[in-house]
Amino acid sequence: MWIHLVLIVVSLAIYWLRNRYSYWQKRGVPFLQAYFPFGNLQGVFGQHLSVLAQRSYQQLKSPGRKLGGIYFFINPVAIALDLEFVKDVFIRDFQYFHDRGLYYNEKDDPLTAHLLTLEGNKWKALRNKLTPTFTSGKMKMMFPVIKAVAERFQQSLGAVVATGQDIEIKDFLARYTTDVIGTCAFGLECNSLADPKAKFREMGRLIFRQSPILLMKILFGLMFRDLARRMHMRVFRKDVSDFFMKAVRDTVEHREKNKVVRNDFMDLLIKLKNAEPVEEENTNQLGQLTFNEIAAQAFVFFVAGFETSSTVMTFCLYELARNQELQDKARQNVLDTVKQHGSITYEAIYDMKYVENCINETLRMCPPIVNIFRSVSNNYKVPETEIVLEKGCRVMVPVYAIHHDAEYFPDPETYNPDRFNPDQVAQRHHMAFIPFGDGPRSCIGLRFGMLQTRLGIAHLLQKFRIKLAPRTIVPLTIDPANLIISPKGGMWLQFEKL
Ligand code: HEM
Ligand SMILES: *[C@@H]1O[C@H](CO)[C@@H](O)[C@H](O)[C@H]1NC(C)=O
C-alpha cells in the first residue's frame, strides 16, 4: 500500500521537476539543459559563482542572441548575453528592473532591510535621500579624514615591514578599509590597524567568514524568498547584528547628546531619523526613518564598503608585484603627481591617471561583485524578440563573464592597464566594463570606493616596492566559498621600504 503512495509521490515530483526544467524551452528562450538539484549551478561547492556563470555565458552566447535561460537550483534565471540588452536592463527599461529580488526580512533581521535589498517606492525614496551623501562635494569634505587613515596605514605597514616578514596583505587592507568606513559611517576610531583584534574588524571578518553558509543563505533567499521569510531566516549571526545595533545606538546617542556634527554618513542618517529636510528636495514619501532603518543603512555602508575595496587593492598589488615594469610606471605616476601638487591632495588623487588605469584593469579582471541581479517588476517584452520575461523573473548580468569576453577585451587573462587609455575606452561598448553596475540602481558608493582605493594604492606605491613572496600562490585560485571574489589562502606579499 505505502509503496504505491511513494511511487505516486515520486512520479508527481518527477513530473513537476520536468515541467519546471522546461520553463525556458516552452518560452522559446535558448537554454541549457539542467538537472536536479543544482540546475546549472552544478559544482557550486567547488567553483566560484563567477566561473559558473561564465560557463553558462560561453555556452549560450551567440551572435544576435540577447539572453539565454538557465536554472539556479529549480528556478529559472535569464542570463544577459548582449551588451545592448544589458543597457536595456540597467538604463533604458529601468522601470521594469528597479528591484534585485534579494532576501530581506525587516521583522526577524532588521539589518537586512537596507538600500541594497529594498524595493519599489521605498527604495526610490531612500536612494533619493542618501544620494546627497555621496556627491563629489561630500567626498572632498571627507577627504582629510580618509587621508589620515591612509597615512596611519602607511606607517603601520612600515612598522611590520621593518621586521622583515612576509605580509598577508588582504587582512591588512581590510583593516584599512574597515577603519575608513568605521570613521566615516560610524564616526569611530576603530583602530583595527593598531590592534588587529579590534571589534569592528572582528565583526567584519565574522560576516564574511561564515561564507559557505552565507552564500547558501543568500542563494536560498534569492530563490525561495517567501519560504525563507516564513522560516524567519536570518542572514547574519545574532551576535554580529547585536554588535552593529549597539554601535549605531551609541553613536546616535552620543551625537545627539553632545550635538556633534561631522559631515559624515552618520550625520545624514541622523537627520533622516529626525526628518529634518536634507538639502533642498521635494520627495516626502519616506517620512521619518526609524532607528532600525538607519542602523540598517549604516550597516550596508560598512558591509558593502570594506570588503569590496580591500579586495580590489589586494588584486591590484598582486598584479603590480608580478609586473614590476607596470609597478614602476604606476609609482612614477604617483611621485610625479605628488611633486606637482606638493602632497597627496584630493586633486592629486584624481590626476593619477595611470594608477586609475591599474585599478580599473583590476576591477575588470576581478570584479568583487561577479554577477548583478535584477527582478522583473512587470511582464517585459524583450525588444526585437517575441520573448516575454514574466513578473518576478530574475535577470542576471554576468559581470565577470563579460569582463573576460575576448570580443570586448582581447587576450582577457592578461593584465594590461593600457586598456583604459582614452582611445581604447572610446572604442568599447559602454556596458563592457560594469564593476559598479550602471543606471539608477548602480553602486551608490562608487566615488567613495574608488577614492579609498586610490588613496590606499597611492600611499603604498609611494613608500614601498612590492614583490611576490615565496609562498604566494601563482596562479591564483579564487576561493569558491567566498561570495566576493577573493584569493584562496590569502595574499602573501613582500614589501621593501624605498
Ligand atoms: C570597489 C568598491 C565597490 C564595488 C566594486 C562595488 C560594487 C557594487 C555593485 C556591482 C553594486 C550593484 C550595482 C547594480 O545592481 O547595478 C553595488 C551596489 C551598492 N553599493 Fe557598492 N561597490 C563598491 C563600494 C561601495 C562602497 C564604498 C559603498 C558604501 C559606502 C557601497 C555601497 C553600495 C550600496 C548601498 C549599493 C546598493 C545601491 C542601491 O541598490 O541603490 N559600495 N556596489
Ligand atoms: C575607471 O573606473 C571608474 C569606475 O567604473 C570610472 O568612473 C572611470 O571613468 C574609469 N576610468 C577610465 C580611465 O576608464
Coordinates of C-alpha atoms and ligand atoms in Angstrom, one line a residue:
M1 CA 0.0 0.0 0.0
W2 CA 2.6 2.6 1.1
I3 CA 4.8 1.6 -1.8
H4 CA 2.1 2.8 -4.1
L5 CA 1.9 6.1 -2.3
V6 CA 5.7 6.5 -2.6
L7 CA 5.6 5.8 -6.3
I8 CA 2.8 8.3 -6.8
V9 CA 4.6 11.0 -4.9
V10 CA 7.9 10.3 -6.7
S11 CA 6.2 10.3 -10.1
L12 CA 4.5 13.6 -9.3
A13 CA 7.8 15.1 -8.2
I14 CA 9.5 14.0 -11.4
Y15 CA 6.7 15.3 -13.5
W16 CA 6.8 18.6 -11.6
L17 CA 10.6 18.9 -12.0
R18 CA 10.5 18.1 -15.7
N19 CA 7.9 20.7 -16.1
R20 CA 10.0 23.2 -14.1
Y21 CA 13.1 22.4 -16.1
S22 CA 11.3 23.1 -19.4
Y23 CA 10.4 26.6 -18.4
W24 CA 12.7 28.3 -20.9
Q25 CA 12.1 25.7 -23.6
K26 CA 8.4 26.4 -23.5
R27 CA 9.0 30.2 -23.8
G28 CA 11.3 29.8 -26.8
V29 CA 14.4 31.0 -25.0
P30 CA 17.7 29.4 -25.8
F31 CA 18.5 27.3 -22.7
L32 CA 21.0 25.0 -21.1
Q33 CA 19.9 21.5 -20.0
A34 CA 19.6 21.4 -16.2
Y35 CA 19.4 18.7 -13.7
F36 CA 18.0 18.4 -10.2
P37 CA 19.0 19.6 -7.6
F38 CA 21.5 22.2 -8.7
G39 CA 20.2 23.2 -12.1
N40 CA 23.1 24.9 -13.9
L41 CA 24.9 25.6 -10.7
Q42 CA 26.4 22.2 -10.7
G43 CA 29.7 22.4 -8.8
V44 CA 28.6 25.3 -6.6
F45 CA 30.5 23.9 -3.7
G46 CA 33.8 23.6 -5.6
Q47 CA 33.7 26.5 -8.0
H48 CA 33.1 30.2 -7.6
L49 CA 29.9 31.7 -9.0
S50 CA 32.0 33.9 -11.3
V51 CA 33.2 30.8 -13.2
L52 CA 29.9 29.0 -13.0
A53 CA 28.1 32.0 -14.6
Q54 CA 30.9 32.3 -17.2
R55 CA 30.5 28.7 -18.2
S56 CA 26.8 29.3 -18.9
Y57 CA 27.5 32.5 -20.7
Q58 CA 30.1 31.0 -23.0
Q59 CA 27.9 28.0 -23.8
L60 CA 24.9 30.2 -24.6
K61 CA 26.4 33.3 -26.3
S62 CA 25.8 33.5 -30.0
P63 CA 25.7 36.5 -32.4
G64 CA 22.4 38.4 -32.2
R65 CA 21.2 36.5 -29.1
K66 CA 20.1 38.8 -26.3
L67 CA 19.6 36.4 -23.5
G68 CA 19.6 32.8 -22.5
G69 CA 17.8 30.7 -19.9
I70 CA 19.5 28.9 -17.1
Y71 CA 18.4 27.4 -13.7
F72 CA 19.6 28.2 -10.2
F73 CA 18.5 25.0 -8.4
I74 CA 14.9 24.7 -9.6
N75 CA 14.4 28.3 -10.5
P76 CA 14.7 29.9 -13.9
V77 CA 17.1 32.8 -14.3
A78 CA 17.6 34.8 -17.5
I79 CA 21.3 35.4 -18.3
A80 CA 22.1 38.6 -20.3
L81 CA 24.3 37.7 -23.3
D82 CA 24.3 41.0 -25.2
L83 CA 25.5 44.4 -24.2
E84 CA 22.6 46.3 -25.7
F85 CA 20.3 44.1 -23.6
V86 CA 22.4 44.9 -20.5
K87 CA 21.8 48.6 -21.3
D88 CA 18.0 48.0 -21.6
V89 CA 18.0 46.3 -18.2
F90 CA 20.2 48.9 -16.4
I91 CA 19.1 52.1 -18.1
R92 CA 16.6 52.2 -21.0
D93 CA 13.9 50.0 -19.5
F94 CA 14.8 50.6 -15.9
Q95 CA 11.1 50.9 -14.9
Y96 CA 10.9 47.1 -15.2
F97 CA 14.2 46.4 -13.5
H98 CA 14.4 48.6 -10.3
D99 CA 14.5 45.7 -7.9
R100 CA 17.1 43.0 -7.1
G101 CA 14.8 40.4 -5.6
L102 CA 17.3 39.7 -2.8
Y103 CA 16.1 38.4 0.5
Y104 CA 15.4 40.8 3.3
N105 CA 13.4 40.4 6.5
E106 CA 12.6 43.5 8.4
K107 CA 11.0 41.8 11.3
D108 CA 13.4 39.0 12.1
D109 CA 16.6 40.6 10.9
P110 CA 16.2 44.3 10.7
L111 CA 19.7 44.9 9.4
T112 CA 18.8 43.2 6.1
A113 CA 16.3 45.9 5.1
H114 CA 18.7 48.4 3.5
L115 CA 19.3 50.2 0.3
L116 CA 20.8 47.1 -1.4
T117 CA 17.7 45.0 -0.8
L118 CA 14.7 47.4 -0.5
E119 CA 12.3 47.6 -3.4
G120 CA 10.0 49.9 -5.3
N121 CA 9.0 53.2 -3.9
K122 CA 10.6 52.7 -0.6
W123 CA 14.0 52.1 -2.3
K124 CA 13.5 55.0 -4.5
A125 CA 12.7 57.5 -1.7
L126 CA 15.6 56.2 0.3
R127 CA 18.0 56.4 -2.6
N128 CA 17.0 60.0 -3.2
K129 CA 17.6 60.9 0.4
L130 CA 21.0 59.1 0.6
T131 CA 22.4 60.3 -2.8
P132 CA 23.5 63.7 -1.5
T133 CA 25.9 61.9 0.9
F134 CA 28.0 60.6 -1.9
T135 CA 28.4 63.7 -4.1
S136 CA 32.0 64.8 -5.0
G137 CA 31.5 67.8 -2.7
K138 CA 30.9 65.4 0.2
M139 CA 33.9 63.3 -0.8
K140 CA 36.0 66.3 -0.7
M141 CA 34.8 67.1 2.8
M142 CA 35.6 63.6 4.0
F143 CA 38.9 63.5 2.2
P144 CA 41.1 64.7 5.2
V145 CA 39.6 62.0 7.4
I146 CA 40.2 59.3 4.9
K147 CA 43.7 60.5 4.2
A148 CA 44.6 60.5 7.9
V149 CA 43.6 56.8 7.9
A150 CA 45.7 56.1 4.8
E151 CA 48.7 57.8 6.4
R152 CA 48.4 55.7 9.5
F153 CA 48.1 52.7 7.3
Q154 CA 51.3 53.6 5.5
Q155 CA 53.1 53.9 8.9
S156 CA 51.8 50.7 10.5
L157 CA 52.7 48.8 7.4
G158 CA 56.2 50.4 7.6
A159 CA 56.5 49.0 11.2
V160 CA 55.6 45.5 10.1
V161 CA 57.9 45.7 7.0
A162 CA 60.8 46.6 9.3
T163 CA 60.5 43.2 10.9
G164 CA 61.2 41.6 7.5
Q165 CA 58.3 39.2 7.5
D166 CA 56.0 38.4 4.5
I167 CA 52.7 40.1 4.9
E168 CA 49.2 38.8 4.4
I169 CA 48.1 41.9 2.7
K170 CA 44.4 41.1 2.3
D171 CA 43.8 41.3 6.0
F172 CA 45.9 44.3 6.3
L173 CA 43.9 46.1 3.6
A174 CA 40.6 45.1 5.1
R175 CA 41.8 46.7 8.3
Y176 CA 42.5 49.9 6.4
T177 CA 39.1 50.0 4.7
T178 CA 37.3 49.0 8.0
D179 CA 38.9 52.0 9.6
V180 CA 37.9 54.3 6.8
I181 CA 34.3 53.2 6.7
G182 CA 34.2 53.0 10.5
T183 CA 35.3 56.5 10.7
C184 CA 33.1 57.9 8.0
A185 CA 29.9 55.8 8.7
F186 CA 30.1 55.5 12.5
G187 CA 32.4 58.4 13.4
L188 CA 34.6 56.0 15.4
E189 CA 38.3 55.5 15.7
C190 CA 38.0 51.7 15.0
N191 CA 41.8 51.5 15.0
S192 CA 42.0 48.0 13.7
L193 CA 45.2 49.0 12.2
A194 CA 46.9 49.3 15.5
D195 CA 45.0 46.5 17.0
P196 CA 44.2 43.6 14.6
K197 CA 41.7 42.2 17.0
A198 CA 39.7 45.5 17.2
K199 CA 36.0 44.8 17.5
F200 CA 34.9 46.2 14.1
R201 CA 37.4 44.2 12.2
E202 CA 36.5 41.1 14.1
M203 CA 32.8 41.6 13.3
G204 CA 33.6 42.4 9.7
R205 CA 35.6 39.2 9.5
L206 CA 32.8 37.2 11.0
I207 CA 30.3 38.4 8.4
F208 CA 32.4 37.1 5.6
R209 CA 33.9 34.1 7.4
Q210 CA 30.7 32.2 7.6
S211 CA 30.9 32.4 3.8
P212 CA 29.7 29.0 2.6
I213 CA 26.6 29.3 4.8
L214 CA 26.2 33.0 3.9
L215 CA 26.4 32.1 0.2
M216 CA 23.8 29.3 0.6
K217 CA 21.5 31.6 2.6
I218 CA 21.7 34.4 0.0
L219 CA 21.0 31.9 -2.8
F220 CA 18.2 30.4 -0.9
G221 CA 16.8 33.8 0.0
L222 CA 17.0 34.8 -3.7
M223 CA 15.2 31.7 -4.9
F224 CA 12.7 31.0 -2.2
R225 CA 12.1 34.3 -0.7
D226 CA 8.7 33.8 0.8
L227 CA 9.6 30.5 2.2
A228 CA 12.7 32.0 3.8
R229 CA 10.6 34.7 5.4
R230 CA 8.1 32.2 6.7
M231 CA 11.0 30.3 8.2
H232 CA 12.2 33.5 9.9
M233 CA 15.6 33.0 8.3
R234 CA 18.3 35.4 9.5
V235 CA 21.2 36.2 7.2
F236 CA 23.6 37.5 9.8
R237 CA 24.6 35.9 13.1
K238 CA 22.8 37.4 16.1
D239 CA 26.0 38.5 17.8
V240 CA 27.0 40.4 14.7
S241 CA 23.6 42.1 14.4
D242 CA 23.6 43.0 18.1
F243 CA 27.1 44.5 17.9
F244 CA 26.2 46.8 15.0
M245 CA 22.9 47.8 16.5
K246 CA 24.6 48.8 19.7
A247 CA 27.4 50.6 17.8
V248 CA 24.8 52.7 15.9
R249 CA 22.8 53.3 19.0
D250 CA 25.8 54.5 21.0
T251 CA 26.9 56.8 18.1
V252 CA 23.5 58.3 17.7
E253 CA 23.0 58.9 21.4
H254 CA 26.5 60.4 21.7
R255 CA 26.0 62.7 18.8
E256 CA 22.5 63.8 19.8
K257 CA 23.5 64.4 23.4
N258 CA 26.7 66.3 22.6
K259 CA 25.4 68.0 19.4
V260 CA 28.3 66.6 17.4
V261 CA 28.4 67.4 13.7
R262 CA 31.0 65.7 11.5
N263 CA 29.6 65.8 7.9
D264 CA 29.8 62.1 7.5
F265 CA 27.3 59.3 6.6
M266 CA 26.0 59.0 10.1
D267 CA 25.2 62.7 10.3
L268 CA 22.9 62.4 7.3
L269 CA 21.3 59.3 8.7
I270 CA 20.5 61.0 12.0
K271 CA 19.0 63.9 10.1
L272 CA 16.7 61.4 8.3
K273 CA 15.7 59.9 11.6
N274 CA 14.7 63.3 12.8
A275 CA 13.2 64.1 9.4
E276 CA 14.8 67.4 9.0
P277 CA 14.8 68.4 5.4
V278 CA 18.1 67.3 3.9
E279 CA 19.4 69.9 1.5
E280 CA 16.7 71.1 -1.0
E281 CA 14.4 68.3 -2.1
N282 CA 10.8 67.6 -2.7
T283 CA 10.2 63.9 -2.1
N284 CA 8.3 63.4 1.0
Q285 CA 7.2 59.8 0.6
L286 CA 9.7 58.5 3.1
G287 CA 8.8 60.2 6.3
Q288 CA 11.0 59.7 9.3
L289 CA 13.3 56.7 9.4
T290 CA 13.1 54.5 12.5
F291 CA 16.2 53.7 14.4
N292 CA 16.3 50.2 12.9
E293 CA 16.1 51.7 9.5
I294 CA 19.1 54.0 9.9
A295 CA 21.1 51.2 11.6
A296 CA 20.5 49.0 8.5
Q297 CA 21.8 51.8 6.2
A298 CA 24.9 52.3 8.3
F299 CA 25.4 48.5 8.3
V300 CA 25.2 48.2 4.5
F301 CA 27.7 51.1 4.0
F302 CA 30.0 49.1 6.2
V303 CA 29.4 45.7 4.6
A304 CA 29.4 47.0 1.0
G305 CA 32.2 49.3 1.6
F306 CA 35.1 47.5 3.2
E307 CA 35.5 44.1 1.6
T308 CA 34.9 45.2 -2.0
S309 CA 37.5 47.9 -1.9
S310 CA 40.1 45.9 0.1
T311 CA 39.7 43.1 -2.4
V312 CA 40.4 45.4 -5.4
M313 CA 43.5 46.7 -3.7
T314 CA 44.7 43.2 -2.9
F315 CA 44.4 42.0 -6.5
C316 CA 45.9 45.3 -7.8
L317 CA 49.0 44.8 -5.6
Y318 CA 49.3 41.2 -6.7
E319 CA 49.3 42.2 -10.4
L320 CA 51.8 45.0 -9.8
A321 CA 54.0 42.6 -7.8
R322 CA 54.0 40.3 -10.8
N323 CA 54.7 43.0 -13.3
Q324 CA 57.5 45.2 -11.9
E325 CA 57.6 47.4 -15.0
L326 CA 54.0 48.3 -14.6
Q327 CA 54.6 48.9 -10.9
D328 CA 57.5 51.3 -11.7
K329 CA 55.3 53.2 -14.1
A330 CA 52.5 53.4 -11.5
R331 CA 54.9 54.6 -8.8
Q332 CA 56.4 57.2 -11.2
N333 CA 52.8 58.4 -11.8
V334 CA 52.3 58.8 -8.0
L335 CA 55.7 60.5 -7.5
D336 CA 55.3 62.9 -10.4
T337 CA 51.8 63.9 -9.3
V338 CA 52.8 64.4 -5.7
K339 CA 55.7 66.6 -6.9
Q340 CA 53.3 68.7 -9.0
H341 CA 50.7 69.1 -6.2
G342 CA 53.1 69.2 -3.2
S343 CA 51.4 66.2 -1.5
I344 CA 48.7 63.7 -2.0
T345 CA 45.8 66.1 -2.2
Y346 CA 42.3 65.4 -3.3
E347 CA 43.1 66.9 -6.8
A348 CA 46.4 64.9 -6.9
I349 CA 44.4 61.7 -6.5
Y350 CA 42.3 62.4 -9.5
D351 CA 45.3 63.3 -11.5
M352 CA 46.9 59.9 -11.1
K353 CA 45.7 58.6 -14.4
Y354 CA 47.9 55.5 -14.7
V355 CA 47.1 54.5 -11.1
E356 CA 43.4 54.7 -12.1
N357 CA 44.1 52.5 -15.1
C358 CA 45.7 49.9 -12.9
I359 CA 42.8 49.9 -10.6
N360 CA 40.3 49.7 -13.4
E361 CA 42.1 46.9 -15.0
T362 CA 42.0 45.1 -11.7
L363 CA 38.2 45.8 -11.5
R364 CA 37.9 44.3 -14.9
M365 CA 39.7 41.0 -14.1
C366 CA 38.5 40.7 -10.6
P367 CA 35.2 42.5 -10.2
P368 CA 34.3 42.0 -6.5
I369 CA 30.6 41.6 -7.4
V370 CA 30.7 39.0 -10.0
N371 CA 27.1 38.9 -11.1
I372 CA 24.4 41.5 -10.8
F373 CA 20.8 40.6 -10.3
R374 CA 17.5 42.3 -11.2
S375 CA 14.0 41.1 -10.7
V376 CA 11.4 41.9 -13.3
S377 CA 8.6 44.0 -11.8
N378 CA 6.1 43.7 -14.7
N379 CA 5.8 41.4 -17.7
Y380 CA 8.5 42.6 -20.0
K381 CA 8.7 42.0 -23.7
V382 CA 12.3 41.8 -24.8
P383 CA 12.8 44.4 -27.6
E384 CA 13.0 42.9 -31.2
T385 CA 12.1 39.4 -29.9
E386 CA 8.9 37.5 -29.0
I387 CA 10.3 36.7 -25.6
V388 CA 8.3 37.9 -22.6
L389 CA 10.0 37.9 -19.2
E390 CA 7.4 37.3 -16.6
K391 CA 6.9 39.4 -13.5
G392 CA 9.1 38.1 -10.7
C393 CA 11.6 36.5 -13.1
R394 CA 15.3 37.1 -12.2
V395 CA 17.7 38.5 -14.7
M396 CA 21.4 38.0 -14.1
V397 CA 24.1 40.2 -15.7
P398 CA 27.3 38.1 -15.6
V399 CA 29.8 40.9 -14.9
Y400 CA 32.8 38.6 -14.6
A401 CA 32.0 36.7 -17.8
I402 CA 31.6 40.0 -19.8
H403 CA 34.8 41.3 -18.4
H404 CA 36.6 38.2 -19.6
D405 CA 35.0 38.1 -23.0
A406 CA 37.7 38.3 -25.7
E407 CA 35.3 40.0 -28.0
Y408 CA 35.5 43.1 -25.8
F409 CA 38.9 42.6 -24.2
P410 CA 41.3 40.7 -26.4
D411 CA 43.6 38.4 -24.5
P412 CA 41.4 38.8 -21.5
E413 CA 43.6 36.9 -19.0
T414 CA 46.4 39.4 -19.4
Y415 CA 46.7 42.3 -17.1
N416 CA 47.1 45.4 -19.2
P417 CA 46.2 48.8 -17.7
D418 CA 46.5 50.5 -21.1
R419 CA 43.1 49.1 -22.0
F420 CA 41.8 52.1 -20.1
N421 CA 43.7 54.7 -22.1
P422 CA 41.0 57.1 -23.5
D423 CA 41.4 55.9 -27.1
Q424 CA 40.8 52.3 -26.1
V425 CA 37.9 53.2 -23.8
A426 CA 36.2 55.2 -26.7
Q427 CA 36.3 52.1 -28.9
R428 CA 34.4 49.9 -26.4
H429 CA 30.8 49.4 -25.7
H430 CA 29.9 51.3 -22.5
M431 CA 28.4 48.2 -20.9
A432 CA 31.6 46.1 -21.4
F433 CA 33.0 47.4 -18.1
I434 CA 30.5 47.4 -15.3
P435 CA 32.2 46.7 -12.0
F436 CA 29.7 49.1 -10.3
G437 CA 26.7 48.2 -12.4
D438 CA 25.0 51.1 -14.2
G439 CA 21.9 53.2 -14.3
P440 CA 19.8 54.5 -11.4
R441 CA 20.5 51.4 -9.3
S442 CA 24.2 51.3 -9.7
C443 CA 26.6 51.4 -6.8
I444 CA 25.9 54.5 -4.7
G445 CA 29.4 54.2 -3.2
L446 CA 31.3 54.3 -6.5
R447 CA 33.1 57.6 -5.7
F448 CA 33.8 56.7 -2.2
G449 CA 35.1 53.2 -3.1
M450 CA 37.3 54.5 -5.8
L451 CA 38.6 57.3 -3.6
Q452 CA 39.7 55.0 -0.7
T453 CA 41.1 52.5 -3.2
R454 CA 43.2 55.2 -5.0
L455 CA 44.4 56.6 -1.7
G456 CA 45.4 53.3 -0.4
I457 CA 47.3 52.3 -3.5
A458 CA 49.0 55.7 -3.9
H459 CA 50.2 55.6 -0.3
L460 CA 51.7 52.1 -0.7
L461 CA 53.4 52.8 -4.0
Q462 CA 54.8 56.0 -2.7
K463 CA 56.8 54.3 0.1
F464 CA 57.2 50.6 -0.8
R465 CA 58.3 48.2 -3.5
I466 CA 56.0 45.3 -3.7
K467 CA 57.1 41.8 -4.5
L468 CA 55.7 38.3 -4.6
A469 CA 56.6 36.2 -1.6
P470 CA 57.9 32.6 -1.9
R471 CA 54.6 31.4 -0.6
T472 CA 52.4 33.5 -2.9
I473 CA 50.4 31.0 -4.9
V474 CA 50.7 31.6 -8.6
P475 CA 48.4 31.4 -10.5
L476 CA 45.8 32.4 -8.0
T477 CA 42.8 30.3 -7.2
I478 CA 39.6 32.0 -6.4
D479 CA 38.1 30.9 -3.1
P480 CA 34.8 29.2 -4.1
A481 CA 33.3 29.6 -0.7
N482 CA 33.6 33.4 -0.7
L483 CA 30.7 35.5 -2.0
I484 CA 33.1 38.3 -3.1
I485 CA 35.9 37.2 -5.4
S486 CA 39.0 36.6 -3.2
P487 CA 42.2 34.6 -3.3
K488 CA 42.2 31.3 -1.6
G489 CA 44.7 31.1 1.2
G490 CA 45.1 34.9 1.4
M491 CA 47.7 37.0 -0.4
W492 CA 51.2 36.9 0.9
L493 CA 53.5 39.7 -0.4
Q494 CA 56.9 41.2 0.4
F495 CA 57.4 44.9 0.9
E496 CA 60.6 46.8 0.7
K497 CA 60.9 50.3 2.1
L498 CA 62.0 52.8 -0.6
Ligands
HEM1 C1 35.4 48.9 -5.2 C2 34.4 49.1 -4.4 C3 33.0 48.7 -4.8 C4 32.5 47.9 -5.8 C5 33.2 47.1 -6.9 C6 31.0 47.9 -5.6 C7 30.1 47.3 -6.5 C8 28.8 47.4 -6.4 C9 27.8 46.8 -7.3 C10 28.2 45.9 -8.5 C11 26.6 47.1 -6.9 C12 25.3 46.7 -7.6 C13 25.0 47.6 -8.7 C14 23.8 47.3 -9.6 O1 23.0 46.5 -9.2 O2 23.8 47.8 -10.8 C15 26.7 47.9 -5.7 C16 25.6 48.4 -5.0 C17 25.8 49.1 -3.8 N1 27.0 49.5 -3.2 FE1 28.8 49.2 -4.0 N2 30.7 48.7 -4.6 C18 31.9 49.2 -4.0 C19 32.0 50.1 -2.9 C20 30.9 50.5 -2.2 C21 31.1 51.4 -1.0 C22 32.4 52.0 -0.5 C23 29.8 51.6 -0.5 C24 29.3 52.5 0.6 C25 30.0 53.3 1.3 C26 28.9 50.9 -1.4 C27 27.5 50.8 -1.2 C28 26.6 50.2 -2.1 C29 25.2 50.2 -1.9 C30 24.4 50.9 -0.7 C31 24.6 49.6 -3.0 C32 23.2 49.4 -3.3 C33 22.7 50.6 -4.1 C34 21.2 50.6 -4.4 O3 20.6 49.5 -4.5 O4 20.6 51.7 -4.6 N3 29.6 50.2 -2.4 N4 28.0 48.1 -5.4
LIG2 C1 37.6 53.7 -14.1 O1 36.5 53.1 -13.5 C2 35.6 54.1 -12.9 C3 34.6 53.3 -12.2 O2 33.9 52.4 -13.0 C4 35.1 55.0 -13.9 O3 34.3 56.0 -13.3 C5 36.3 55.7 -14.6 O4 35.8 56.5 -15.7 C6 37.2 54.6 -15.2 N1 38.4 55.3 -15.8 C7 38.8 55.0 -17.0 C8 40.0 55.7 -17.4 O5 38.2 54.3 -17.7

